[in-house]
Amino acid sequence: MHIVDIRETSVPLQGDIANALVNFSEHTVSLVAVESDVIRNGRAVTGIAFNSIGRFAQPGLLRERFIPRIMACKPGALLEDDGRAFSASKVHRAAMANEKPGGHGDRAAAVAALELAIWDLNAKLEDEPAYRTIARAAGRLPQVQPIPVYAAGGYYYPGDSLGRLRGELSRARDLGFVDYKIKIGGAPLAQDLQRVEAAVVFAGGGRHVSVDANGRFDLAAALQYADALRPMQLRWLEEMGDPLDYALHAELSRHYPHALATGENLFSTPDTVNLLRFAGLRPGLDILQMDAGLSYGLTEYLQTVAAMEAHGFDRRQLLPHGGHLINLHIVAGLGLGGCEVYPGVFQPFGGYAAGCMVSQGHALPTAAPGFGLEEKPELKEVIAGLLSRAQRGVS
Ligand code: MG
């Protein structure tokens, strides 16, 4: 069994929305197909994955460094010892040959797209949903309980209004959500407070609403917002300062008694360890949001989860960023605390297949093999484009 071909296509995100710092209309995502030599029903079994949402596609890094390194490996060198599955850790190691430590930027997302496609491929070889493959690899029972999910959104739109925000929350509630996250920091404090208050009233209390500043604030602004939001006892305040400003987070956690959240812009286990050492995060209270699709994939993510637990955090305090099917499977397979969902935004990648049945704030992966990306209507066309090339020559 070996890898025959690896292809990447860069897919633009749809929509014209913004958070406090970023407009997403120029963002792209790398969709990767890893084709095996295993033929079933006349088709090559092919792993499909992407590098999460909110950054950029990495066609250059993949084509110049990571794909050639994988394709240069000897037959059998990337298999598990029993030869029945591809080894994600061996793929990770081969991709990272001659890469120096540190500087975990865009390459972490490029490697992640490739590594996650191996998990999709292995699950398809076993003809099972990826969460089962992931659970077994992590030494966990491959069972799944309904997963707590929340609707992430509340972005700033051109010509925005409280009425538009309420309409968005109402549509999410109609889909089965009970918890919501909205953006702050993209408008003056007084206006943001009106937005948050409207969301709290809509949701039936601050425990159903979290807010996300996307790293915009300096310490003074973070403290000002925290003081203003404190009476609402929100579910959490997310990325109040720069993701690498651990001193800011430590100072904020000394002043603010309720939950804080961060971690989605840390792309490696060593970065997370520094966060745990220096940012004053509180086991049993604060939320971590590292995203495997931005941080080298699941091989490294398993080490990140272990580092969290070694620092006294429960894995249920990990609610990965991303809002897509791959992370739903990762949360299910690893027993994490839940995840965000982007119903209706960040297409074609955001949100789940209809069969995932969000109800009373919970979702479940379907029984589709792998991550089930092929079940998502918005993704069908782009995957079909990639697959038809990946399967060229197969009758
Ligand atoms: Mg966020």
Short mmCIF file of C-alpha atoms and ligand atoms in Angstrom, two decimals:
data_model
loop_
_atom_site.label_atom_id
_atom_site.label_comp_id
_atom_site.label_asym_id
_atom_site.label_seq_id
_atom_site.Cartn_x
_atom_site.Cartn_y
_atom_site.Cartn_z
CA MET A 1 0.00 0.00 0.00
CA HIS A 2 1.42 3.37 -0.92
CA ILE A 3 0.54 6.96 -1.82
CA VAL A 4 0.13 7.42 -5.55
CA ASP A 5 -0.48 11.15 -5.75
CA ILE A 6 -1.15 14.24 -3.63
CA ARG A 7 -3.00 17.26 -4.99
CA GLU A 8 -3.96 20.63 -3.56
CA THR A 9 -6.46 23.23 -4.65
CA SER A 10 -6.88 26.67 -3.11
CA VAL A 11 -10.53 27.48 -2.44
CA PRO A 12 -11.73 31.03 -1.70
CA LEU A 13 -14.08 31.58 1.25
CA GLN A 14 -17.43 33.06 0.31
CA GLY A 15 -18.83 36.17 1.93
CA ASP A 16 -17.89 39.71 2.88
CA ILE A 17 -17.72 39.70 6.68
CA ALA A 18 -15.23 41.02 9.21
CA ASN A 19 -14.18 40.67 12.81
CA ALA A 20 -12.31 43.34 14.80
CA LEU A 21 -9.13 42.90 12.74
CA VAL A 22 -9.75 40.91 9.58
CA ASN A 23 -12.01 40.94 6.55
CA PHE A 24 -12.44 37.37 5.31
CA SER A 25 -13.30 38.13 1.70
CA GLU A 26 -9.71 37.46 0.56
CA HIS A 27 -9.20 34.30 2.61
CA THR A 28 -8.51 30.95 0.99
CA VAL A 29 -8.24 27.35 2.20
CA SER A 30 -6.03 24.49 0.95
CA LEU A 31 -8.10 21.42 0.10
CA VAL A 32 -5.79 18.39 -0.18
CA ALA A 33 -6.38 14.94 -1.72
CA VAL A 34 -4.05 12.04 -0.89
CA GLU A 35 -4.65 9.19 -3.32
CA SER A 36 -3.75 5.64 -2.31
CA ASP A 37 -3.16 2.65 -4.59
CA VAL A 38 -6.12 0.85 -3.00
CA ILE A 39 -8.96 0.55 -5.51
CA ARG A 40 -12.52 0.01 -4.35
CA ASN A 41 -15.55 0.06 -6.62
CA GLY A 42 -13.30 1.23 -9.44
CA ARG A 43 -12.05 4.28 -7.50
CA ALA A 44 -8.81 4.98 -5.70
CA VAL A 45 -9.40 5.34 -1.96
CA THR A 46 -8.49 8.99 -1.38
CA GLY A 47 -8.09 11.01 1.81
CA ILE A 48 -9.50 14.55 1.77
CA ALA A 49 -8.88 17.34 4.28
CA PHE A 50 -8.20 21.06 4.55
CA ASN A 51 -6.28 23.45 6.76
CA SER A 52 -9.18 24.93 8.72
CA ILE A 53 -10.67 28.41 8.30
CA GLY A 54 -9.47 31.93 8.96
CA ARG A 55 -5.96 31.88 7.47
CA PHE A 56 -4.81 31.24 3.91
CA ALA A 57 -4.25 28.36 1.50
CA GLN A 58 -0.65 27.17 1.27
CA PRO A 59 -0.17 25.92 -2.30
CA GLY A 60 3.46 27.06 -2.47
CA LEU A 61 4.61 25.42 0.76
CA LEU A 62 2.77 22.21 -0.11
CA ARG A 63 4.07 21.96 -3.68
CA GLU A 64 7.65 23.10 -3.02
CA ARG A 65 8.39 21.30 0.26
CA PHE A 66 5.83 19.06 1.89
CA ILE A 67 4.27 17.08 -0.98
CA PRO A 68 7.66 16.30 -2.63
CA ARG A 69 9.06 15.04 0.70
CA ILE A 70 6.12 12.63 1.13
CA MET A 71 6.28 11.44 -2.47
CA ALA A 72 10.04 10.80 -2.13
CA CYS A 73 9.51 8.27 0.69
CA LYS A 74 10.19 4.60 -0.09
CA PRO A 75 7.16 2.30 -0.50
CA GLY A 76 6.12 1.09 2.95
CA ALA A 77 8.01 3.82 4.80
CA LEU A 78 4.79 5.68 5.64
CA LEU A 79 2.80 2.67 6.89
CA GLU A 80 2.03 1.58 10.43
CA ASP A 81 4.02 -1.46 11.54
CA ASP A 82 1.19 -3.87 10.66
CA GLY A 83 1.03 -2.43 7.13
CA ARG A 84 -2.76 -1.99 7.30
CA ALA A 85 -2.90 1.80 7.64
CA PHE A 86 -0.84 4.85 6.81
CA SER A 87 1.05 6.32 9.76
CA ALA A 88 0.07 9.93 10.33
CA SER A 89 3.08 10.42 12.61
CA LYS A 90 5.47 9.07 9.95
CA VAL A 91 3.86 11.36 7.37
CA HIS A 92 4.25 14.26 9.79
CA ARG A 93 7.92 13.40 10.39
CA ALA A 94 8.67 13.00 6.68
CA ALA A 95 6.96 16.30 5.85
CA MET A 96 9.00 18.10 8.51
CA ALA A 97 12.40 16.76 7.39
CA ASN A 98 15.04 19.53 7.45
CA GLU A 99 12.64 22.03 9.08
CA LYS A 100 14.09 23.89 12.07
CA PRO A 101 12.09 24.13 15.32
CA GLY A 102 10.17 27.31 16.15
CA GLY A 103 8.52 29.76 13.77
CA HIS A 104 5.23 27.93 13.64
CA GLY A 105 3.41 29.95 11.01
CA ASP A 106 1.94 29.05 7.66
CA ARG A 107 3.85 25.76 7.40
CA ALA A 108 1.84 24.45 10.40
CA ALA A 109 -1.36 24.81 8.37
CA ALA A 110 0.20 23.32 5.22
CA VAL A 111 1.41 20.22 7.07
CA ALA A 112 -1.94 19.97 8.88
CA ALA A 113 -3.94 19.75 5.63
CA LEU A 114 -1.70 16.91 4.48
CA GLU A 115 -1.64 15.08 7.81
CA LEU A 116 -5.40 15.33 8.33
CA ALA A 117 -5.98 13.87 4.86
CA ILE A 118 -4.10 10.78 6.10
CA TRP A 119 -6.67 10.38 8.91
CA ASP A 120 -9.50 10.67 6.39
CA LEU A 121 -7.74 8.10 4.20
CA ASN A 122 -7.21 5.66 7.09
CA ALA A 123 -10.85 5.96 8.17
CA LYS A 124 -11.99 5.29 4.59
CA LEU A 125 -9.69 2.25 4.40
CA GLU A 126 -11.46 0.97 7.55
CA ASP A 127 -14.82 2.11 6.10
CA GLU A 128 -15.67 3.98 9.29
CA PRO A 129 -16.21 7.60 10.38
CA ALA A 130 -12.98 9.36 11.28
CA TYR A 131 -13.89 9.90 14.94
CA ARG A 132 -13.67 6.14 15.46
CA THR A 133 -10.22 5.95 13.87
CA ILE A 134 -9.10 8.93 15.95
CA ALA A 135 -10.48 7.49 19.19
CA ARG A 136 -8.75 4.15 18.67
CA ALA A 137 -5.43 5.83 17.87
CA ALA A 138 -5.75 7.87 21.09
CA GLY A 139 -6.50 4.77 23.16
CA ARG A 140 -10.13 5.73 23.70
CA LEU A 141 -13.36 3.84 23.17
CA PRO A 142 -14.71 4.64 19.68
CA GLN A 143 -18.09 5.75 20.99
CA VAL A 144 -19.64 9.13 20.60
CA GLN A 145 -22.07 11.12 22.72
CA PRO A 146 -23.91 14.14 21.34
CA ILE A 147 -21.35 16.95 21.26
CA PRO A 148 -22.08 20.42 22.69
CA VAL A 149 -21.80 22.93 19.85
CA TYR A 150 -22.42 26.64 19.67
CA ALA A 151 -23.17 29.00 16.81
CA ALA A 152 -20.21 31.27 16.12
CA GLY A 153 -20.97 34.42 14.18
CA GLY A 154 -22.05 37.90 15.08
CA TYR A 155 -19.54 39.41 12.66
CA TYR A 156 -19.60 43.02 11.54
CA TYR A 157 -21.36 43.50 8.21
CA PRO A 158 -21.58 46.51 5.94
CA GLY A 159 -24.68 48.47 7.09
CA ASP A 160 -24.87 46.41 10.30
CA SER A 161 -27.72 46.76 12.83
CA LEU A 162 -29.06 45.13 15.98
CA GLY A 163 -31.96 43.89 13.88
CA ARG A 164 -29.57 42.03 11.57
CA LEU A 165 -27.79 40.51 14.57
CA ARG A 166 -31.08 39.35 16.12
CA GLY A 167 -32.11 37.87 12.78
CA GLU A 168 -28.83 35.93 12.59
CA LEU A 169 -29.22 34.59 16.14
CA SER A 170 -32.82 33.67 15.39
CA ARG A 171 -31.79 31.66 12.33
CA ALA A 172 -29.18 29.82 14.44
CA ARG A 173 -31.81 29.05 17.08
CA ASP A 174 -34.08 27.64 14.36
CA LEU A 175 -31.21 25.26 13.47
CA GLY A 176 -31.12 23.96 17.05
CA PHE A 177 -28.47 26.11 18.74
CA VAL A 178 -28.83 27.42 22.29
CA ASP A 179 -25.35 28.97 22.74
CA TYR A 180 -23.91 31.77 20.62
CA LYS A 181 -20.70 33.71 20.12
CA ILE A 182 -20.50 37.21 18.68
CA LYS A 183 -17.66 39.57 17.84
CA ILE A 184 -16.57 42.58 19.87
CA GLY A 185 -13.86 45.16 19.29
CA GLY A 186 -14.95 46.18 15.79
CA ALA A 187 -17.14 49.03 17.07
CA PRO A 188 -16.90 51.53 19.94
CA LEU A 189 -17.48 50.06 23.43
CA ALA A 190 -20.96 51.59 23.86
CA GLN A 191 -22.11 50.11 20.55
CA ASP A 192 -20.54 46.73 21.34
CA LEU A 193 -22.32 46.66 24.70
CA GLN A 194 -25.64 47.16 22.89
CA ARG A 195 -24.80 44.21 20.62
CA VAL A 196 -23.84 41.96 23.52
CA GLU A 197 -26.89 42.98 25.58
CA ALA A 198 -29.15 42.22 22.60
CA ALA A 199 -27.54 38.76 22.28
CA VAL A 200 -27.86 38.08 26.03
CA VAL A 201 -31.55 39.04 26.01
CA PHE A 202 -32.14 36.89 22.93
CA ALA A 203 -30.28 33.86 24.35
CA GLY A 204 -31.88 34.00 27.79
CA GLY A 205 -28.81 34.90 29.82
CA GLY A 206 -25.08 35.58 29.70
CA ARG A 207 -24.22 31.91 30.21
CA HIS A 208 -25.38 31.29 26.62
CA VAL A 209 -23.25 34.04 25.05
CA SER A 210 -19.52 34.38 24.58
CA VAL A 211 -17.70 37.25 22.88
CA ASP A 212 -14.58 37.28 20.72
CA ALA A 213 -12.24 40.28 20.31
CA ASN A 214 -9.88 38.43 17.93
CA GLY A 215 -6.80 39.69 19.74
CA ARG A 216 -7.53 43.34 19.12
CA PHE A 217 -7.15 44.98 22.54
CA ASP A 218 -4.13 46.28 24.41
CA LEU A 219 -4.17 45.73 28.17
CA ALA A 220 -6.02 48.96 28.99
CA ALA A 221 -8.80 48.27 26.47
CA ALA A 222 -9.03 44.61 27.52
CA LEU A 223 -9.50 45.62 31.15
CA GLN A 224 -12.05 48.30 30.18
CA TYR A 225 -14.11 45.82 28.17
CA ALA A 226 -13.80 43.16 30.88
CA ASP A 227 -15.09 45.59 33.52
CA ALA A 228 -17.99 46.64 31.30
CA LEU A 229 -18.94 43.03 30.45
CA ARG A 230 -18.41 41.56 33.94
CA PRO A 231 -22.04 42.05 35.19
CA MET A 232 -23.36 39.99 32.27
CA GLN A 233 -21.41 36.90 33.44
CA LEU A 234 -20.83 35.79 29.86
CA ARG A 235 -19.85 32.24 28.95
CA TRP A 236 -16.35 33.49 28.13
CA LEU A 237 -14.33 36.41 26.73
CA GLU A 238 -12.21 35.23 23.80
CA GLU A 239 -8.82 36.47 22.57
CA MET A 240 -9.01 39.79 24.34
CA GLY A 241 -5.37 40.53 23.50
CA ASP A 242 -2.68 39.42 21.09
CA PRO A 243 -2.49 35.61 21.16
CA LEU A 244 1.22 35.75 22.04
CA ASP A 245 0.90 38.42 24.76
CA TYR A 246 0.87 36.03 27.70
CA ALA A 247 1.48 38.83 30.22
CA LEU A 248 -1.72 40.58 29.08
CA HIS A 249 -3.71 37.38 29.51
CA ALA A 250 -2.15 36.81 32.95
CA GLU A 251 -3.04 40.34 34.07
CA LEU A 252 -6.57 40.02 32.68
CA SER A 253 -7.13 36.71 34.47
CA ARG A 254 -6.14 38.38 37.76
CA HIS A 255 -8.79 41.08 37.22
CA TYR A 256 -11.63 39.15 35.60
CA PRO A 257 -13.27 36.38 37.68
CA HIS A 258 -15.14 34.60 34.89
CA ALA A 259 -13.91 32.44 32.00
CA LEU A 260 -11.42 33.63 29.37
CA ALA A 261 -10.63 31.77 26.15
CA THR A 262 -7.65 31.75 23.80
CA GLY A 263 -5.33 29.47 21.84
CA GLU A 264 -6.72 29.39 18.28
CA ASN A 265 -3.70 31.30 16.97
CA LEU A 266 -1.08 29.06 18.57
CA PHE A 267 0.24 26.60 16.03
CA SER A 268 2.36 24.11 17.98
CA THR A 269 2.63 22.18 21.24
CA PRO A 270 5.58 24.31 22.47
CA ASP A 271 3.52 27.49 21.94
CA THR A 272 0.66 25.98 23.95
CA VAL A 273 3.05 24.95 26.72
CA ASN A 274 4.24 28.56 26.95
CA LEU A 275 0.63 29.72 27.14
CA LEU A 276 -0.02 27.26 29.97
CA ARG A 277 3.13 28.34 31.79
CA PHE A 278 2.84 32.11 31.49
CA ALA A 279 -0.70 33.30 30.60
CA GLY A 280 -2.33 32.72 33.99
CA LEU A 281 -5.02 30.43 32.58
CA ARG A 282 -7.07 28.71 35.26
CA PRO A 283 -7.69 24.94 35.23
CA GLY A 284 -11.37 24.22 35.69
CA LEU A 285 -12.41 27.65 34.37
CA ASP A 286 -10.74 28.94 31.21
CA ILE A 287 -11.20 27.62 27.66
CA LEU A 288 -8.49 26.60 25.18
CA GLN A 289 -9.16 26.67 21.44
CA MET A 290 -6.17 25.26 19.60
CA ASP A 291 -7.10 23.98 16.12
CA ALA A 292 -5.39 20.88 14.67
CA GLY A 293 -5.92 22.21 11.14
CA LEU A 294 -3.71 25.20 11.89
CA SER A 295 -1.14 23.37 14.02
CA TYR A 296 0.43 20.47 12.09
CA GLY A 297 -2.59 18.11 12.35
CA LEU A 298 -3.55 15.44 14.83
CA THR A 299 -0.12 13.95 15.54
CA GLU A 300 0.94 17.21 17.17
CA TYR A 301 -2.55 17.89 18.56
CA LEU A 302 -2.40 14.70 20.65
CA GLN A 303 0.79 16.08 22.24
CA THR A 304 -0.96 19.42 22.83
CA VAL A 305 -3.84 17.69 24.61
CA ALA A 306 -1.35 15.73 26.74
CA ALA A 307 0.45 18.98 27.63
CA MET A 308 -2.85 20.54 28.71
CA GLU A 309 -3.62 17.61 30.97
CA ALA A 310 -0.10 17.65 32.41
CA HIS A 311 -0.75 21.27 33.42
CA GLY A 312 -3.94 20.34 35.27
CA PHE A 313 -6.49 21.16 32.57
CA ASP A 314 -9.34 18.83 31.69
CA ARG A 315 -9.58 18.00 27.97
CA ARG A 316 -13.20 19.18 28.14
CA GLN A 317 -11.77 22.69 28.53
CA LEU A 318 -10.54 22.35 24.92
CA LEU A 319 -13.11 23.62 22.39
CA PRO A 320 -11.25 23.88 19.08
CA HIS A 321 -11.60 26.83 16.76
CA GLY A 322 -12.74 26.09 13.21
CA GLY A 323 -16.46 25.36 13.04
CA HIS A 324 -16.29 22.55 10.49
CA LEU A 325 -16.72 18.79 10.11
CA ILE A 326 -13.08 17.84 10.65
CA ASN A 327 -13.06 19.37 14.11
CA LEU A 328 -16.42 17.79 14.96
CA HIS A 329 -14.78 14.39 14.40
CA ILE A 330 -11.69 15.40 16.39
CA VAL A 331 -13.83 16.57 19.33
CA ALA A 332 -15.83 13.33 19.17
CA GLY A 333 -12.77 11.10 18.86
CA LEU A 334 -10.77 12.75 21.64
CA GLY A 335 -13.62 13.49 24.06
CA LEU A 336 -13.05 17.26 24.03
CA GLY A 337 -15.52 19.76 25.47
CA GLY A 338 -17.33 20.79 22.30
CA CYS A 339 -16.80 23.05 19.34
CA GLU A 340 -18.00 26.04 17.44
CA VAL A 341 -20.03 25.84 14.24
CA TYR A 342 -20.37 28.42 11.49
CA PRO A 343 -23.90 27.92 10.22
CA GLY A 344 -24.19 29.69 6.91
CA VAL A 345 -20.83 31.49 6.89
CA PHE A 346 -17.32 30.61 5.67
CA GLN A 347 -18.73 28.46 2.90
CA PRO A 348 -17.99 26.00 1.43
CA PHE A 349 -16.15 24.78 4.57
CA GLY A 350 -18.15 26.20 7.51
CA GLY A 351 -20.88 24.20 9.23
CA TYR A 352 -21.83 20.55 8.98
CA ALA A 353 -23.65 18.14 6.70
CA ALA A 354 -27.39 18.21 7.28
CA GLY A 355 -27.28 14.71 8.77
CA CYS A 356 -25.28 15.90 11.77
CA MET A 357 -28.61 16.95 13.30
CA VAL A 358 -27.90 19.86 15.60
CA SER A 359 -30.57 19.64 18.29
CA GLN A 360 -30.74 21.38 21.66
CA GLY A 361 -27.19 22.63 21.11
CA HIS A 362 -25.69 19.25 20.25
CA ALA A 363 -24.37 17.58 17.08
CA LEU A 364 -23.15 14.15 16.02
CA PRO A 365 -20.95 13.09 13.12
CA THR A 366 -22.75 10.86 10.63
CA ALA A 367 -21.65 7.31 9.79
CA ALA A 368 -20.06 8.46 6.49
CA PRO A 369 -16.51 7.13 6.07
CA GLY A 370 -13.73 9.57 6.97
CA PHE A 371 -14.60 13.13 7.90
CA GLY A 372 -17.70 12.90 5.71
CA LEU A 373 -16.76 16.03 3.77
CA GLU A 374 -18.31 14.53 0.64
CA GLU A 375 -21.73 14.72 2.37
CA LYS A 376 -21.59 18.51 2.67
CA PRO A 377 -23.47 19.95 -0.35
CA GLU A 378 -21.35 23.13 -0.49
CA LEU A 379 -18.15 21.06 -0.76
CA LYS A 380 -19.32 18.54 -3.32
CA GLU A 381 -18.23 20.44 -6.39
CA VAL A 382 -14.72 21.38 -5.21
CA ILE A 383 -14.05 17.85 -3.97
CA ALA A 384 -15.35 16.38 -7.22
CA GLY A 385 -12.93 18.63 -9.12
CA LEU A 386 -10.02 17.42 -7.07
CA LEU A 387 -11.09 13.77 -7.12
CA SER A 388 -11.55 13.53 -10.83
CA ARG A 389 -7.91 14.50 -11.24
CA ALA A 390 -6.73 12.32 -8.35
CA GLN A 391 -8.45 9.36 -9.91
CA ARG A 392 -7.35 9.91 -13.48
CA GLY A 393 -6.63 6.59 -15.18
CA VAL A 394 -8.90 4.61 -12.84
CA SER A 395 -11.67 2.89 -14.73
MG MG B 1 -11.99 33.25 17.91
#
